[in-house]
Amino acid sequence: MRIDELSTVADAELTADICVIGSGPAGSTLAAELAGTGLRVLVLESGGRAATEAANALDDAEQIGAPRAGTGRVAGDRVLGGNSHTWSGRCGLLDDLDFSARPWVPESGWPRIDLDPYLDRAARHIGIGYGTGFTDDAFWELAERTRPRKSLDPQWFRPYFWQISRDPVDPFDCKRFGRHVKDLVAPNIRVLVDATVTRLDTDPDGRRVLAARVADPAPRTVRARYFVLAAGGINTPRLLLASRTVRPEGIGNRHDLVGRYLMDHRCGAVGELTPTQSRKALRRFGKYVVKSPHGRHTFLHGLALHPDVQRTEQLLNCALWLQEVPADDDPWESVKQLIRGRGTRHDARVAVANSRLLLAGARRRLIQHAGLPHKLDRIELRCMVEQVPDPDSRVTLSDRVDRLGMPLARIDWRVHEQEDSTVRRAAALAVEQFAGLGYPEPALYDWAMPGSTRTPALTDWAHPTGTTRMAQRPHAGVVDPDCRVHGVENLFVAGSSVFPTTGHANPTLTIVALAVRLADTLRTSG
């Protein structure tokens, strides 16, 4: 496998069997799955080996909708490894209900696909121990732990567990895919960095992609049998819309669906506990370390709205958890920096001053297999809620262009009252649940109280989703169940932009599972 800067490549035209645009979790997984096959794979990454402001400036965007956390720029990273450069590493499973058509959630329902066969393979790519069977009450058997004496009230909640990704070369970090691209020892894989695709060219009927146009001081052309867009939930539709030399509406957009149904997760703290109040609750709703065939992995225990209450009260899918907010002098961050060789004298002083806490943490981790006891400022009760699919929440093209002449994305992100009411209801039920389990009740913030009319303190969570949604028929979505763009025989999409709905779960595990599935499709097609 080769990694080259585009500027060092002399050829004006490059060829491959499969051209993958983007090297994030989806693009990197495709390359890894296809390594060693007879297919020549070329991965094009807009950024370089390290993040730069010049590359990230290509993600500048025009924001005209609801406020987003990263105003003025797409939530992404133009760097080898893509969004894994800055992700938090939390991985969750979509629920069965998420795939269903729900009458109270407009435009909901996925085509009939089976992701289970791909989840364990996805787990190995993503740096987690298990791809299935790790949530609900199944967790206790998997972890070889005794199930808590008091169960969650199944009328309202079910137990939910997230896994935290672990990087093989850094036990204190989640997997950064860019670090591992070089480990693909396969002569059929080539990666070009600093290679920004600004347009796809098709045949006169728009039914087959012929080439990708790559910007450079000397523009390049890439020709391939198959093309895969793995550029994220904003830049994938942006590229399809900007590829309008044959059809004015762009590629795959005959039904005006590219860029529509933009969703994210809305997330935020709904209340809090003091460190003293939370000790008992954190022993249950905290972190667990579990041994798997691939090493030790960290899990976080939370609670998710039960499907029955979602149906009965017409709520969206929503989960809550306790988030530890470390104090400024928490010694574990200092220990991490010292181990990585980046520590300062201040870090050494903090570690020495808190040696008893560090010893207790080592015992808790190695003997009790629980999370590290941090020095805390407070504990927040946080939530993550899915969004309503809305065709008017969308990505279009701005009249402004970036330095390469490509139109910026215009982002009109919409939020909905159904999301707000779901969060308030879930927060109130969580307070009741804590009391029923014998734990102190979190103090809800004013805006999160039932019946409040204050603006919710929720923001997007950098999970742009749905903008090339999957559907069985072209008039309902952009890609088919195989992630092939409707009406374009050799163009596929990998990433969360194909999700018809988001659920409450962090999307990366599903993204990688779909990429593994797509790799099998391409291997068969090739």
XYZ file of C-alpha atoms in Angstrom:
526
model
C 0.000 0.000 0.000
C 1.278 3.460 -0.902
C 0.463 6.865 0.560
C 1.480 9.731 -1.734
C 0.981 13.480 -1.789
C -0.835 14.430 -4.985
C 1.812 17.037 -5.781
C 4.427 14.264 -6.128
C 2.365 12.344 -8.699
C 3.375 13.054 -12.291
C 0.443 11.397 -14.034
C -2.314 13.701 -15.237
C -4.688 10.735 -15.419
C -4.962 7.928 -12.875
C -6.943 4.712 -13.141
C -8.331 2.182 -10.683
C -11.014 -0.441 -10.361
C -12.518 1.371 -7.372
C -12.059 5.034 -6.471
C -12.978 5.883 -2.862
C -13.438 9.576 -2.084
C -12.707 10.137 1.615
C -10.480 8.293 4.129
C -12.611 8.508 7.286
C -14.003 5.422 9.059
C -16.118 4.472 6.006
C -13.419 5.009 3.371
C -10.634 3.461 5.458
C -12.787 0.421 6.230
C -13.531 -0.094 2.538
C -9.812 -0.004 1.760
C -9.000 -2.420 4.586
C -11.718 -4.853 3.526
C -10.560 -4.794 -0.096
C -6.851 -5.085 0.717
C -5.273 -8.145 -0.841
C -7.986 -8.625 -3.445
C -7.480 -8.418 -7.182
C -9.149 -4.983 -7.268
C -7.013 -1.856 -7.635
C -8.316 0.619 -5.043
C -7.445 4.322 -5.063
C -8.423 6.382 -1.995
C -8.534 10.167 -2.441
C -8.239 12.273 0.721
C -8.713 16.045 0.539
C -6.501 16.679 3.577
C -2.934 15.718 4.328
C -1.205 13.416 6.785
C -1.753 16.063 9.477
C -4.596 18.555 9.913
C -4.077 22.058 8.524
C -6.191 25.187 8.541
C -5.824 25.475 4.760
C -7.434 22.068 4.230
C -10.154 22.554 6.844
C -11.051 25.917 5.292
C -12.486 23.930 2.374
C -15.250 22.958 4.818
C -16.423 26.547 5.261
C -20.191 26.646 4.815
C -23.090 29.062 4.706
C -25.390 28.456 7.675
C -28.976 29.663 7.251
C -30.929 27.340 9.554
C -30.922 26.556 13.266
C -27.671 27.398 15.085
C -25.067 24.646 15.038
C -22.121 24.170 17.364
C -19.570 24.641 14.592
C -21.083 27.694 12.924
C -19.501 28.648 9.633
C -17.858 25.277 8.999
C -18.882 21.699 8.333
C -18.317 19.369 11.274
C -15.485 17.358 9.814
C -11.774 16.930 9.418
C -9.931 17.191 6.105
C -7.064 14.927 7.127
C -6.017 11.326 6.638
C -8.514 9.360 8.741
C -11.281 11.949 8.326
C -13.653 12.507 11.235
C -11.925 9.861 13.345
C -9.255 12.528 13.874
C -11.482 14.181 16.491
C -14.349 11.763 17.310
C -15.096 10.754 20.919
C -15.030 7.003 20.267
C -18.533 6.204 21.560
C -20.202 3.368 19.670
C -23.818 2.243 19.961
C -26.281 -0.057 18.250
C -29.424 1.077 16.495
C -32.608 -0.411 17.958
C -34.998 -2.652 16.037
C -37.575 0.139 16.262
C -35.204 2.514 14.460
C -35.491 0.423 11.297
C -39.299 0.341 11.407
C -41.854 2.656 9.824
C -43.357 4.491 12.810
C -46.661 6.302 12.155
C -45.715 9.089 14.587
C -42.342 9.704 12.873
C -42.900 10.944 9.310
C -40.782 9.367 6.549
C -39.390 6.774 8.990
C -38.419 3.226 8.103
C -35.374 1.641 6.491
C -35.499 -0.769 3.542
C -35.245 -4.389 4.652
C -31.514 -4.982 5.221
C -29.684 -7.196 7.709
C -26.649 -5.558 9.321
C -26.044 -8.214 11.987
C -23.620 -10.298 9.867
C -21.364 -7.254 9.461
C -21.288 -5.853 12.994
C -18.616 -8.136 14.420
C -16.345 -7.381 11.469
C -17.073 -3.682 11.990
C -16.102 -3.993 15.668
C -12.595 -5.136 14.723
C -12.132 -2.155 12.417
C -13.411 0.341 14.943
C -11.508 -0.823 18.033
C -14.305 -2.270 20.175
C -14.711 -5.717 21.674
C -18.160 -6.758 20.477
C -20.340 -5.909 17.487
C -23.574 -7.382 18.848
C -25.075 -8.597 22.112
C -23.607 -5.918 24.347
C -26.649 -3.825 25.230
C -29.889 -4.344 27.190
C -29.686 -6.983 29.932
C -27.490 -9.167 27.696
C -24.568 -7.023 28.864
C -24.422 -8.575 32.338
C -23.848 -12.099 31.018
C -21.332 -10.887 28.435
C -19.447 -9.005 31.161
C -19.748 -11.942 33.597
C -21.348 -9.648 36.157
C -24.344 -10.044 38.418
C -27.391 -8.236 37.144
C -28.415 -5.369 39.484
C -31.026 -6.326 42.056
C -33.342 -3.479 41.040
C -34.195 -3.350 37.348
C -35.188 -0.323 35.321
C -38.949 0.047 35.056
C -39.670 -1.555 31.640
C -42.729 0.652 31.266
C -40.381 3.580 30.658
C -36.774 2.537 30.107
C -34.450 -0.235 29.064
C -30.747 -0.471 29.935
C -28.475 0.769 27.182
C -24.714 0.364 26.833
C -22.189 2.159 24.661
C -18.701 0.871 23.933
C -15.727 3.209 23.835
C -13.319 2.646 20.958
C -9.697 1.949 21.885
C -6.713 2.626 19.650
C -4.280 -0.319 19.486
C -1.280 2.011 19.856
C -2.657 4.313 22.565
C -4.693 2.849 25.467
C -5.848 6.350 26.431
C -7.297 7.193 23.037
C -10.017 5.972 20.704
C -9.058 4.649 17.296
C -7.709 7.277 14.924
C -8.035 5.606 11.539
C -5.391 7.813 9.928
C -2.661 6.314 12.118
C -3.348 2.856 10.709
C -3.737 3.470 6.989
C -0.009 2.787 6.563
C -0.500 -0.662 8.122
C -2.485 -1.884 5.102
C 0.299 -3.965 3.613
C -1.398 -4.593 0.290
C -0.064 -3.738 -3.170
C -3.579 -3.163 -4.537
C -4.306 -0.148 -2.273
C -3.038 3.353 -2.991
C -3.903 6.511 -1.016
C -3.456 10.035 -2.325
C -3.551 12.881 0.206
C -4.081 16.573 -0.612
C -6.377 15.283 -3.374
C -9.641 17.268 -3.349
C -12.370 16.069 -5.698
C -14.403 19.022 -6.977
C -16.590 17.307 -9.584
C -17.728 13.978 -10.967
C -18.245 13.640 -14.715
C -20.829 11.270 -16.162
C -21.817 9.966 -19.575
C -24.355 12.062 -21.545
C -27.300 10.212 -19.935
C -25.978 10.728 -16.415
C -26.179 6.987 -15.777
C -22.504 6.213 -15.326
C -19.670 8.154 -13.688
C -16.701 8.367 -16.011
C -14.204 10.363 -13.971
C -13.469 12.314 -10.821
C -11.868 15.726 -11.283
C -9.197 16.374 -8.672
C -7.978 19.884 -7.890
C -4.274 20.588 -7.816
C -2.022 23.274 -9.277
C -2.212 20.888 -12.258
C -5.725 19.361 -12.283
C -5.889 15.581 -12.428
C -8.444 13.068 -13.663
C -9.243 9.743 -12.012
C -11.044 7.071 -14.021
C -12.463 3.939 -12.391
C -15.020 1.198 -12.856
C -16.714 2.107 -9.570
C -16.763 5.255 -7.459
C -17.620 5.457 -3.751
C -18.446 8.750 -2.038
C -17.333 8.580 1.604
C -17.050 12.315 2.182
C -19.526 12.766 5.055
C -23.117 13.903 5.487
C -22.492 17.429 4.163
C -19.761 17.072 1.565
C -21.216 14.002 -0.126
C -24.408 15.822 -1.213
C -22.351 18.943 -1.903
C -20.247 17.034 -4.432
C -23.293 15.400 -6.059
C -25.024 18.779 -6.413
C -21.877 20.477 -7.732
C -21.406 17.809 -10.439
C -23.781 19.482 -12.889
C -21.983 19.553 -16.234
C -24.459 17.017 -17.687
C -27.611 17.609 -15.633
C -28.244 21.011 -13.988
C -29.606 19.444 -10.792
C -26.460 17.349 -10.296
C -25.933 13.608 -10.070
C -28.552 11.273 -8.584
C -30.939 14.173 -8.088
C -33.686 13.557 -10.648
C -36.270 13.591 -7.827
C -34.776 16.601 -5.976
C -33.780 14.497 -2.954
C -30.010 14.986 -2.765
C -29.236 17.067 0.308
C -32.733 16.789 1.806
C -33.623 15.161 5.157
C -30.556 16.565 6.912
C -30.604 15.271 10.484
C -28.194 15.197 13.387
C -28.429 14.206 17.031
C -29.508 16.926 19.416
C -27.597 16.581 22.623
C -27.065 18.402 25.893
C -27.152 18.325 29.678
C -30.690 18.322 31.107
C -29.690 18.407 34.782
C -26.910 17.608 37.227
C -25.793 16.000 40.477
C -22.974 16.947 42.826
C -20.047 14.503 43.085
C -21.159 13.512 46.596
C -24.721 12.821 45.463
C -23.678 10.780 42.481
C -21.359 8.182 43.998
C -23.989 5.483 44.393
C -25.571 6.133 40.996
C -22.176 6.112 39.251
C -21.436 2.644 40.606
C -24.280 1.489 38.375
C -24.588 4.119 35.654
C -20.883 4.525 35.170
C -18.132 2.840 33.194
C -17.295 -0.870 33.151
C -14.171 -2.570 31.856
C -14.893 -5.881 30.132
C -12.496 -8.482 28.794
C -13.116 -9.556 25.199
C -11.205 -11.822 22.796
C -9.531 -8.630 21.530
C -8.486 -7.152 24.896
C -10.126 -5.023 27.571
C -12.790 -2.548 26.548
C -14.714 0.203 28.311
C -18.510 0.328 28.360
C -20.812 3.120 29.545
C -24.190 2.283 31.100
C -27.149 4.554 30.391
C -30.878 4.272 29.905
C -32.978 4.542 26.748
C -36.687 5.117 26.276
C -38.471 1.792 25.960
C -40.075 1.155 22.552
C -43.485 0.791 24.233
C -43.482 4.303 25.706
C -42.289 5.662 22.374
C -45.308 4.072 20.702
C -47.805 4.987 23.399
C -46.758 8.625 23.795
C -45.489 9.156 20.227
C -41.964 9.996 21.359
C -38.722 9.916 19.418
C -35.872 7.635 20.397
C -33.812 9.131 23.211
C -31.118 7.982 25.633
C -29.652 9.503 28.804
C -26.455 8.929 30.765
C -24.361 10.395 33.567
C -21.425 12.424 32.273
C -18.530 13.048 34.645
C -17.163 16.587 34.286
C -13.563 16.533 35.602
C -12.209 19.264 37.848
C -9.438 21.459 36.500
C -6.897 19.555 38.638
C -8.090 16.041 37.792
C -4.861 13.988 37.890
C -5.792 11.450 35.212
C -5.440 13.962 32.396
C -1.989 14.825 33.731
C -1.071 11.130 33.868
C -2.158 10.695 30.247
C 0.080 13.571 29.156
C 3.040 12.226 31.149
C 2.666 8.732 29.651
C 2.483 10.210 26.149
C 5.680 12.169 26.791
C 3.905 15.524 26.565
C 3.590 16.213 30.285
C 4.789 19.360 32.043
C 6.041 20.088 35.553
C 2.480 21.126 36.380
C 1.240 17.681 35.321
C 3.865 16.015 37.530
C 2.832 18.163 40.533
C -0.863 17.362 40.004
C -0.115 13.626 39.800
C 1.975 13.632 42.995
C -0.591 15.713 44.907
C -3.337 13.216 43.999
C -1.375 9.986 44.407
C -4.037 8.407 46.669
C -6.712 8.951 44.015
C -4.421 7.458 41.375
C -3.752 4.364 43.492
C -7.478 3.955 44.125
C -8.086 4.309 40.393
C -5.532 1.639 39.526
C -7.151 -0.739 42.027
C -10.627 0.086 40.705
C -9.519 -0.526 37.114
C -7.416 -3.671 37.605
C -9.391 -5.445 40.339
C -12.959 -4.153 40.126
C -12.865 -3.653 36.317
C -14.667 -0.334 36.598
C -14.014 3.149 35.273
C -11.325 5.392 36.720
C -12.409 7.614 39.657
C -11.818 11.137 38.414
C -11.628 14.269 40.516
C -14.942 15.809 39.529
C -16.473 19.244 39.289
C -20.016 17.915 38.727
C -21.956 15.109 37.088
C -24.344 16.015 34.311
C -27.408 14.075 33.239
C -27.099 14.248 29.464
C -29.359 13.144 26.664
C -29.161 12.406 22.958
C -32.352 12.433 20.876
C -33.014 11.523 17.273
C -34.421 14.068 14.855
C -37.568 14.072 12.780
C -36.844 13.408 9.068
C -37.769 16.678 7.348
C -37.302 17.288 3.600
C -36.954 21.032 4.242
C -33.928 20.431 6.471
C -31.331 20.292 3.765
C -27.987 20.988 2.131
C -27.939 23.050 -1.062
C -25.231 25.038 -2.821
C -24.240 28.570 -1.925
C -23.454 31.305 -4.433
C -20.068 31.578 -2.713
C -17.167 29.317 -3.700
C -14.068 28.039 -1.941
C -10.519 28.704 -3.105
C -10.777 25.809 -5.585
C -13.898 27.271 -7.181
C -16.312 24.720 -5.701
C -19.616 26.117 -4.325
C -19.852 26.112 -0.540
C -22.532 24.054 1.154
C -25.570 26.045 2.275
C -26.884 24.327 5.413
C -30.506 24.833 6.410
C -30.712 22.600 9.488
C -34.191 22.405 11.084
C -35.171 21.433 14.643
C -38.630 20.388 15.813
C -40.896 20.643 18.826
C -41.314 16.850 18.897
C -37.608 16.596 19.716
C -37.919 19.153 22.534
C -40.969 17.471 24.069
C -39.298 14.056 23.875
C -36.267 15.342 25.772
C -38.387 16.968 28.494
C -40.457 13.805 28.926
C -37.371 11.574 29.009
C -35.674 13.861 31.562
C -38.701 13.807 33.870
C -38.978 10.022 33.620
C -35.264 9.679 34.373
C -35.652 11.671 37.591
C -38.484 9.336 38.635
C -36.389 6.332 37.679
C -33.436 7.452 39.808
C -35.738 7.925 42.780
C -37.296 4.489 42.246
C -33.834 2.894 42.253
C -32.953 4.648 45.523
C -30.535 7.198 44.045
C -30.581 10.977 44.587
C -32.673 12.722 41.940
C -30.798 14.852 39.393
C -31.791 18.530 39.530
C -33.258 19.372 36.133
C -32.439 22.679 34.487
C -35.345 25.078 34.054
C -35.655 24.566 30.292
C -35.803 20.766 30.727
C -38.699 20.828 33.193
C -42.045 19.426 31.977
C -44.135 22.177 30.394
C -41.257 24.652 30.092
C -41.411 27.073 27.184
C -37.742 28.084 27.436
C -35.431 27.389 24.523
C -33.738 23.999 24.997
C -29.988 24.083 25.565
C -29.401 21.401 22.944
C -26.991 21.476 20.053
C -26.063 19.281 17.121
C -23.498 16.579 17.811
C -21.511 16.655 14.544
C -23.444 13.658 13.211
C -24.851 14.969 9.900
C -27.120 12.265 8.555
C -29.780 11.475 5.966
C -28.791 13.681 3.024
C -28.549 10.770 0.554
C -31.131 8.597 2.297
C -31.629 4.945 1.477
C -34.905 3.850 -0.086
C -36.200 0.975 -2.163
C -37.496 3.296 -4.903
C -35.895 6.353 -6.552
C -38.739 8.746 -5.741
C -38.231 8.092 -2.008
C -34.454 8.233 -1.657
C -31.057 8.763 -3.245
C -29.453 5.327 -2.801
C -30.876 1.815 -2.965
C -30.452 -0.840 -0.221
C -26.996 -1.682 -1.627
C -25.984 1.992 -1.222
C -25.857 2.437 -5.009
C -27.120 5.812 -6.232
C -30.466 5.300 -7.964
C -30.075 5.603 -11.735
C -26.240 5.622 -11.671
C -24.884 2.148 -12.192
C -21.349 2.562 -10.812
C -21.701 5.151 -8.030
C -22.080 4.217 -4.346
C -22.273 6.155 -1.081
C -20.695 5.097 2.229
C -21.497 6.917 5.466
C -24.316 8.223 7.624
C -25.801 10.251 4.776
C -27.594 7.053 3.696
C -29.433 6.649 7.032
C -33.218 7.203 6.647
C -33.459 7.845 10.422
C -30.806 8.318 13.100
C -32.054 6.651 16.271
C -30.303 7.944 19.378
C -27.114 5.885 18.867
C -23.773 7.354 17.833
C -23.525 6.487 14.129
C -19.970 5.226 13.579
C -20.586 1.527 14.308
C -23.448 1.492 11.794
C -21.357 3.473 9.281
C -18.539 0.937 9.469
C -20.921 -2.049 9.294
C -22.461 -0.598 6.126
C -18.960 -0.057 4.709
C -18.074 -3.705 5.370
C -21.301 -4.719 3.626
C -20.529 -2.425 0.679
C -17.021 -3.914 0.393
C -18.610 -7.345 -0.026
C -20.904 -5.933 -2.723
C -17.976 -4.387 -4.608
C -15.858 -7.504 -4.257
C -18.648 -9.529 -5.856
C -19.240 -6.908 -8.560
C -15.557 -6.799 -9.390
